[in-house]
CSV table of C-alpha atoms in Angstrom, one decimal:
chain,number,residue,atom,x,y,z
A,1,MET,CA,0.0,0.0,0.0
A,2,ILE,CA,1.2,3.5,-0.9
A,3,LYS,CA,1.7,5.8,2.1
A,4,ARG,CA,-1.2,8.2,2.5
A,5,SER,CA,1.0,11.3,2.2
A,6,GLN,CA,2.5,10.0,-1.0
A,7,VAL,CA,-0.6,9.1,-2.9
A,8,THR,CA,-1.0,11.1,-6.2
A,9,ILE,CA,-3.4,11.2,-9.1
A,10,THR,CA,-0.9,9.1,-11.0
A,11,ASP,CA,-1.0,6.4,-8.4
A,12,ILE,CA,-4.8,6.3,-8.6
A,13,ALA,CA,-4.7,6.2,-12.4
A,14,LYS,CA,-2.3,3.2,-12.3
A,15,TYR,CA,-4.5,1.5,-9.7
A,16,VAL,CA,-7.7,1.7,-11.8
A,17,GLY,CA,-6.0,1.5,-15.2
A,18,MET,CA,-7.1,4.8,-16.5
A,19,THR,CA,-5.4,8.0,-17.6
A,20,ASN,CA,-4.3,10.8,-15.3
A,21,MET,CA,-6.7,13.2,-17.1
A,22,THR,CA,-9.7,11.0,-16.5
A,23,VAL,CA,-8.8,10.6,-12.8
A,24,SER,CA,-8.2,14.3,-12.4
A,25,ARG,CA,-11.5,15.1,-14.1
A,26,ALA,CA,-13.4,12.7,-11.8
A,27,LEU,CA,-11.9,14.3,-8.7
A,28,LYS,CA,-12.2,17.9,-9.7
A,29,LYS,CA,-15.2,17.9,-12.2
A,30,PRO,CA,-17.1,14.8,-11.4
A,31,ASP,CA,-20.1,15.8,-13.5
A,32,LYS,CA,-17.8,15.5,-16.6
A,33,VAL,CA,-17.3,11.8,-16.0
A,34,ARG,CA,-19.6,8.8,-16.5
A,35,PRO,CA,-21.1,7.7,-13.1
A,36,GLU,CA,-19.6,4.2,-13.2
A,37,THR,CA,-16.2,5.6,-14.0
A,38,ARG,CA,-16.5,8.3,-11.3
A,39,GLU,CA,-17.5,5.8,-8.6
A,40,LYS,CA,-14.6,3.5,-9.4
A,41,ILE,CA,-12.1,6.3,-9.2
A,42,LEU,CA,-13.6,7.7,-6.0
A,43,ALA,CA,-13.6,4.3,-4.4
A,44,ALA,CA,-9.9,3.8,-5.4
A,45,ALA,CA,-9.0,7.2,-4.0
A,46,SER,CA,-10.7,6.4,-0.7
A,47,GLU,CA,-9.0,3.0,-0.5
A,48,LEU,CA,-5.5,4.4,-1.2
A,49,GLY,CA,-6.0,7.3,1.2
A,50,TYR,CA,-5.7,10.1,-1.4
A,51,VAL,CA,-5.8,13.6,0.0
A,52,PRO,CA,-6.0,16.6,-2.4
A,53,ASN,CA,-3.2,19.1,-2.3
A,54,ALA,CA,-5.2,22.1,-1.2
A,55,PHE,CA,-2.2,24.4,-1.3
A,56,ALA,CA,-1.4,23.6,-4.8
A,57,SER,CA,-5.0,24.0,-5.8
A,58,HIS,CA,-5.1,27.4,-4.2
A,59,LEU,CA,-2.0,28.5,-6.1
A,60,ARG,CA,-3.4,27.3,-9.4
A,61,SER,CA,-6.6,29.2,-8.8
A,62,ARG,CA,-4.6,32.4,-8.0
A,63,LYS,CA,-2.2,32.2,-10.9
A,64,ASN,CA,0.1,35.3,-11.0
A,65,ARG,CA,-1.3,36.6,-7.7
A,66,LEU,CA,1.6,35.3,-5.7
A,67,ILE,CA,4.6,37.4,-4.7
A,68,GLY,CA,7.8,36.0,-3.3
A,69,LEU,CA,9.5,37.7,-0.4
A,70,VAL,CA,13.1,36.6,0.5
A,71,THR,CA,14.8,37.9,3.6
A,72,ALA,CA,18.0,36.9,5.4
A,73,SER,CA,16.7,37.7,8.9
A,74,VAL,CA,13.0,37.2,9.6
A,75,ASP,CA,13.8,37.2,13.3
A,76,ASN,CA,15.1,40.8,13.1
A,77,PRO,CA,12.3,43.0,14.5
A,78,PHE,CA,13.1,45.6,11.8
A,79,TYR,CA,12.4,43.1,9.0
A,80,SER,CA,9.3,41.8,10.8
A,81,GLU,CA,7.8,45.3,10.7
A,82,VAL,CA,8.7,45.6,7.0
A,83,ILE,CA,7.2,42.2,6.2
A,84,LYS,CA,4.0,43.2,7.9
A,85,ALA,CA,3.8,46.4,5.8
A,86,ILE,CA,4.4,44.4,2.6
A,87,SER,CA,1.8,41.9,3.5
A,88,ARG,CA,-0.8,44.5,4.2
A,89,ALA,CA,-0.1,46.3,0.9
A,90,ALA,CA,-0.3,43.0,-1.0
A,91,LYS,CA,-3.7,42.1,0.6
A,92,GLU,CA,-5.0,45.5,-0.5
A,93,HIS,CA,-4.3,44.5,-4.1
A,94,ASP,CA,-5.4,40.8,-3.7
A,95,TYR,CA,-1.9,39.3,-3.8
A,96,THR,CA,-0.6,36.6,-1.5
A,97,ILE,CA,2.9,36.6,-0.1
A,98,MET,CA,5.2,33.6,-0.1
A,99,LEU,CA,7.9,34.4,2.6
A,100,ILE,CA,11.2,32.6,2.6
A,101,ASP,CA,13.8,33.1,5.3
A,102,THR,CA,17.4,32.3,4.1
A,103,ASP,CA,18.9,32.7,7.6
A,104,GLY,CA,21.9,34.5,6.1
A,105,SER,CA,22.9,31.5,3.8
A,106,PRO,CA,23.8,32.1,0.2
A,107,GLU,CA,23.0,28.5,-0.6
A,108,LEU,CA,19.5,28.8,0.9
A,109,GLU,CA,19.0,32.1,-0.9
A,110,ASP,CA,19.8,30.4,-4.2
A,111,VAL,CA,17.2,27.6,-3.4
A,112,ALA,CA,14.7,30.3,-2.5
A,113,ILE,CA,15.0,32.0,-5.8
A,114,ASP,CA,14.6,28.7,-7.7
A,115,THR,CA,11.6,27.8,-5.5
A,116,LEU,CA,9.8,31.1,-6.3
A,117,LEU,CA,10.6,30.8,-10.0
A,118,SER,CA,9.1,27.3,-10.0
A,119,TYR,CA,5.9,28.7,-8.5
A,120,GLN,CA,5.8,31.3,-11.3
A,121,VAL,CA,5.4,34.1,-8.9
A,122,ALA,CA,4.3,37.5,-10.2
A,123,GLY,CA,7.4,39.2,-8.8
A,124,ILE,CA,10.0,39.0,-6.0
A,125,ILE,CA,11.0,41.4,-3.2
A,126,LEU,CA,14.5,40.4,-2.2
A,127,SER,CA,16.7,41.4,0.7
A,128,PRO,CA,20.0,39.6,-0.1
A,129,VAL,CA,22.2,37.9,2.5
A,130,SER,CA,25.0,40.4,1.7
A,131,ASP,CA,25.5,43.9,0.3
A,132,ASP,CA,29.2,43.5,-0.2
A,133,ALA,CA,30.0,45.0,-3.5
A,134,SER,CA,31.7,41.8,-4.6
A,135,TYR,CA,28.7,39.5,-3.8
A,136,ARG,CA,27.5,38.1,-7.1
A,137,PRO,CA,25.0,35.3,-6.4
A,138,ILE,CA,24.7,32.6,-9.0
A,139,TYR,CA,20.9,33.1,-9.4
A,140,LEU,CA,21.3,36.6,-10.9
A,141,GLU,CA,21.4,35.4,-14.4
A,142,ARG,CA,18.3,33.2,-13.9
A,143,LEU,CA,16.4,36.2,-12.5
A,144,ARG,CA,17.4,38.2,-15.6
A,145,LYS,CA,16.3,35.5,-18.0
A,146,ALA,CA,13.0,35.1,-16.2
A,147,ASN,CA,12.3,38.7,-17.0
A,148,LEU,CA,10.5,38.9,-13.7
A,149,PRO,CA,9.8,42.1,-11.7
A,150,VAL,CA,12.3,42.3,-8.8
A,151,VAL,CA,12.7,44.9,-6.1
A,152,MET,CA,15.7,44.8,-3.7
A,153,LEU,CA,15.0,45.9,-0.2
A,154,ASP,CA,17.5,47.5,2.3
A,155,ARG,CA,20.5,45.3,1.4
A,156,THR,CA,21.0,45.5,-2.3
A,157,LEU,CA,23.3,43.9,-4.9
A,158,ASP,CA,25.8,46.1,-6.8
A,159,VAL,CA,24.1,45.4,-10.1
A,160,THR,CA,22.0,47.4,-12.5
A,161,GLY,CA,18.5,46.8,-13.9
A,162,PHE,CA,16.6,46.1,-10.7
A,163,SER,CA,14.4,48.5,-8.6
A,164,ARG,CA,15.5,49.0,-5.0
A,165,VAL,CA,14.3,50.6,-1.8
A,166,VAL,CA,17.1,51.6,0.5
A,167,LEU,CA,17.7,53.5,3.7
A,168,ASP,CA,19.6,56.8,3.9
A,169,ASN,CA,22.4,55.1,5.9
A,170,ARG,CA,24.8,58.0,5.7
A,171,LEU,CA,22.2,60.3,7.2
A,172,ALA,CA,21.5,57.8,10.0
A,173,GLY,CA,25.1,57.7,10.9
A,174,LYS,CA,25.4,61.4,10.7
A,175,LEU,CA,22.4,62.0,13.0
A,176,ILE,CA,23.9,59.8,15.7
A,177,GLY,CA,27.3,61.6,15.2
A,178,GLU,CA,25.8,65.0,15.6
A,179,LEU,CA,24.2,63.9,18.9
A,180,LEU,CA,27.5,62.6,20.2
A,181,VAL,CA,29.3,65.8,19.1
A,182,GLN,CA,26.7,67.8,21.0
A,183,LYS,CA,27.6,65.8,24.1
A,184,ASN,CA,31.3,66.4,23.4
A,185,ILE,CA,31.9,62.6,23.4
A,186,GLU,CA,35.3,61.7,21.8
A,187,ARG,CA,35.7,57.9,22.5
A,188,VAL,CA,33.2,55.8,20.6
A,189,LEU,CA,33.0,52.1,20.2
A,190,THR,CA,31.0,51.1,17.1
A,191,LEU,CA,29.5,47.6,16.8
A,192,THR,CA,28.8,47.2,13.1
A,193,GLY,CA,27.9,44.8,10.4
A,194,PRO,CA,30.7,43.3,8.2
A,195,ARG,CA,33.5,45.7,7.3
A,196,SER,CA,32.7,45.1,3.6
A,197,SER,CA,29.0,45.9,4.0
A,198,GLN,CA,28.0,49.0,2.1
A,199,ILE,CA,25.5,49.8,4.8
A,200,THR,CA,28.2,49.6,7.4
A,201,ARG,CA,30.5,51.9,5.4
A,202,HIS,CA,27.8,54.5,4.8
A,203,ARG,CA,26.8,54.6,8.4
A,204,LEU,CA,30.5,55.0,9.5
A,205,ALA,CA,31.0,57.7,6.9
A,206,GLY,CA,28.0,59.7,8.3
A,207,LEU,CA,29.4,59.4,11.8
A,208,LYS,CA,32.8,60.6,10.8
A,209,GLU,CA,31.3,63.4,8.7
A,210,ALA,CA,29.4,64.7,11.8
A,211,TYR,CA,32.6,64.8,13.8
A,212,LYS,CA,34.5,66.5,11.1
A,213,GLU,CA,31.9,69.2,10.7
A,214,GLY,CA,31.5,69.6,14.5
A,215,GLY,CA,35.3,70.0,15.1
A,216,VAL,CA,35.4,67.4,17.8
A,217,PRO,CA,38.2,64.9,17.8
A,218,LEU,CA,37.1,61.3,17.4
A,219,THR,CA,38.7,58.2,18.8
A,220,LEU,CA,36.9,55.4,17.0
A,221,GLU,CA,37.1,51.6,17.5
A,222,GLN,CA,35.1,49.4,15.2
A,223,ARG,CA,34.1,45.8,16.1
A,224,PRO,CA,32.5,44.3,12.9
A,225,GLY,CA,29.8,41.6,13.3
A,226,ASP,CA,26.9,40.3,11.2
A,227,TYR,CA,24.0,42.5,12.4
A,228,THR,CA,22.9,39.9,14.9
A,229,LEU,CA,22.7,40.0,18.7
A,230,GLN,CA,25.2,37.3,19.8
A,231,PRO,CA,28.4,38.7,18.0
A,232,ALA,CA,27.6,42.1,19.4
A,233,TYR,CA,27.2,40.7,22.9
A,234,ARG,CA,30.5,38.9,22.5
A,235,ASP,CA,32.4,41.9,21.2
A,236,MET,CA,31.0,44.2,23.8
A,237,ALA,CA,31.9,41.8,26.6
A,238,ALA,CA,35.4,41.4,25.2
A,239,HIS,CA,35.8,45.2,25.2
A,240,LEU,CA,34.7,45.5,28.8
A,241,ARG,CA,37.1,42.8,29.9
A,242,ARG,CA,39.9,45.1,28.8
A,243,GLY,CA,38.9,47.4,31.6
A,244,LYS,CA,38.6,50.7,29.7
A,245,LEU,CA,35.1,52.0,29.1
A,246,PRO,CA,34.2,53.9,25.9
A,247,GLU,CA,32.2,57.1,26.4
A,248,ALA,CA,29.6,55.8,24.0
A,249,VAL,CA,28.6,52.6,22.2
A,250,PHE,CA,27.0,52.9,18.8
A,251,GLY,CA,25.0,49.8,17.7
A,252,PHE,CA,24.5,49.7,13.9
A,253,ASN,CA,21.1,48.0,14.2
A,254,GLN,CA,18.6,47.1,16.9
A,255,LEU,CA,19.9,43.6,17.5
A,256,ILE,CA,23.5,44.9,17.8
A,257,THR,CA,22.3,47.5,20.3
A,258,LEU,CA,20.4,44.9,22.3
A,259,GLY,CA,23.5,42.7,22.4
A,260,ALA,CA,25.6,45.6,23.7
A,261,MET,CA,23.1,46.5,26.4
A,262,ARG,CA,23.0,42.9,27.5
A,263,ALA,CA,26.7,42.7,27.9
A,264,LEU,CA,26.8,46.0,29.8
A,265,HIS,CA,24.1,44.7,32.1
A,266,ASP,CA,25.9,41.4,32.7
A,267,ALA,CA,29.1,43.3,33.5
A,268,HIS,CA,27.1,45.6,35.9
A,269,VAL,CA,28.0,48.7,33.9
A,270,SER,CA,25.4,51.4,34.2
A,271,ARG,CA,24.2,53.2,31.1
A,272,ASP,CA,24.9,56.3,33.1
A,273,ASP,CA,28.6,55.5,32.7
A,274,VAL,CA,28.4,54.5,29.0
A,275,LEU,CA,26.0,56.2,26.6
A,276,VAL,CA,24.3,53.6,24.3
A,277,VAL,CA,23.0,54.9,20.9
A,278,GLY,CA,21.8,53.0,17.9
A,279,ILE,CA,20.1,52.7,14.6
A,280,ASP,CA,16.5,51.4,14.5
A,281,ARG,CA,14.0,51.8,17.3
A,282,LEU,CA,14.3,49.2,20.1
A,283,PRO,CA,11.0,47.2,20.2
A,284,TYR,CA,9.0,47.6,23.4
A,285,ALA,CA,11.8,49.4,25.2
A,286,ASP,CA,9.4,52.0,26.5
A,287,ILE,CA,7.5,49.3,28.5
A,288,PHE,CA,10.6,49.1,30.7
A,289,ASP,CA,11.3,52.9,30.8
A,290,VAL,CA,14.4,52.3,28.7
A,291,THR,CA,15.3,55.3,26.5
A,292,ILE,CA,18.0,54.8,23.8
A,293,PRO,CA,18.7,57.7,21.4
A,294,CYS,CA,18.4,56.2,17.9
A,295,ALA,CA,18.2,57.1,14.3
A,296,VAL,CA,15.1,55.5,12.9
A,297,HIS,CA,13.5,54.8,9.5
A,298,ASP,CA,9.9,54.4,8.7
A,299,THR,CA,9.5,50.6,8.3
A,300,TYR,CA,6.0,50.9,7.0
A,301,GLN,CA,7.1,53.3,4.2
A,302,LEU,CA,10.0,51.0,3.4
A,303,GLY,CA,7.7,48.0,2.9
A,304,HIS,CA,5.0,50.0,1.2
A,305,GLU,CA,7.4,51.5,-1.3
A,306,ALA,CA,8.9,48.0,-2.1
A,307,PHE,CA,5.5,46.6,-2.9
A,308,ARG,CA,4.5,49.7,-4.9
A,309,LEU,CA,7.5,49.5,-7.1
A,310,LEU,CA,6.9,45.8,-7.7
A,311,PHE,CA,3.2,46.4,-8.4
A,312,GLU,CA,4.1,49.0,-11.0
A,313,GLN,CA,6.3,46.5,-12.8
A,314,THR,CA,3.7,43.7,-12.7
A,315,LYS,CA,1.2,46.1,-14.4
A,316,ASP,CA,3.7,47.4,-16.9
A,317,PRO,CA,6.8,45.2,-17.6
A,318,THR,CA,8.4,48.0,-19.5
A,319,THR,CA,8.7,50.1,-16.3
A,320,VAL,CA,12.4,51.1,-15.8
A,321,GLY,CA,13.9,50.0,-12.5
A,322,ARG,CA,14.4,52.9,-10.1
A,323,GLU,CA,15.6,53.6,-6.5
A,324,VAL,CA,13.6,55.0,-3.6
A,325,THR,CA,15.5,56.2,-0.5
A,326,ILE,CA,13.9,56.2,3.0
A,327,SER,CA,15.2,59.0,5.1
A,328,ALA,CA,16.1,58.8,8.8
A,329,THR,CA,15.1,60.8,11.9
A,330,LEU,CA,16.6,61.1,15.3
A,331,ILE,CA,14.7,60.0,18.4
A,332,GLN,CA,16.1,60.8,21.8
């Protein structure tokens, strides 16, 4: 006996000695099949334990109303908010989102693109695993040949021809820098993403620009990580073990900032002794009366613009790819 989860229309067809088309018609359009044929097929389906693939049927009925969304860090609260915005915008236009989390793996990212292409999605919103200028994923050529609307989100590949929605990272870094300059802080520890990340470089450039314009000397130490909490915690703890506190710690995203705060807490270092600043709003911090100065971006606008650009291209494939930049504001 075939296992229940493996029974297909082909299995039923072989069992009753009929064609796949006849079996499919009997199961989906029974009025189109002679009663005796229908009864034989339905009896075989019941005996074999056939269960229709409801998901596949749903996709077939919604052809070209499916949009792929690929992200490297669905556990990042920043991306969770963006995904929610995209999902809401998609629902307004009767599209369904297929979300794939690559967990920072280039291999899983490649599989994700293949999967979405196989489902013949109407378009893809992609936040790649890396924004290193040298990163050239092997799926790029497949995307181009598919002639599919693609919008890159936040992290982008250094290639032409695709629309993108990005953050004003230089401004975000500069806003934090201006705040530190106002407080006359000279020694800053930056916990960043990878050194080669364009986002990291732009945020650092903005920070340095603020100090240069403010005329305050800057002693800067950079600890590169991967935009996740644990490396930031490790690097902050290692820095504290050296015994010399920075005047300020600058986390380059909310997970990094949270990692730094946890390390300071575990080392019994008061935030009165070290100023913690960051990029992205800390989720639910206000519940605990925790106030962290931060440069924030409108996650709703980011997600909404990504869907809008994709929607424009699905309606008019001749639409030229373009870039939208989301500004930053300082919250103290």
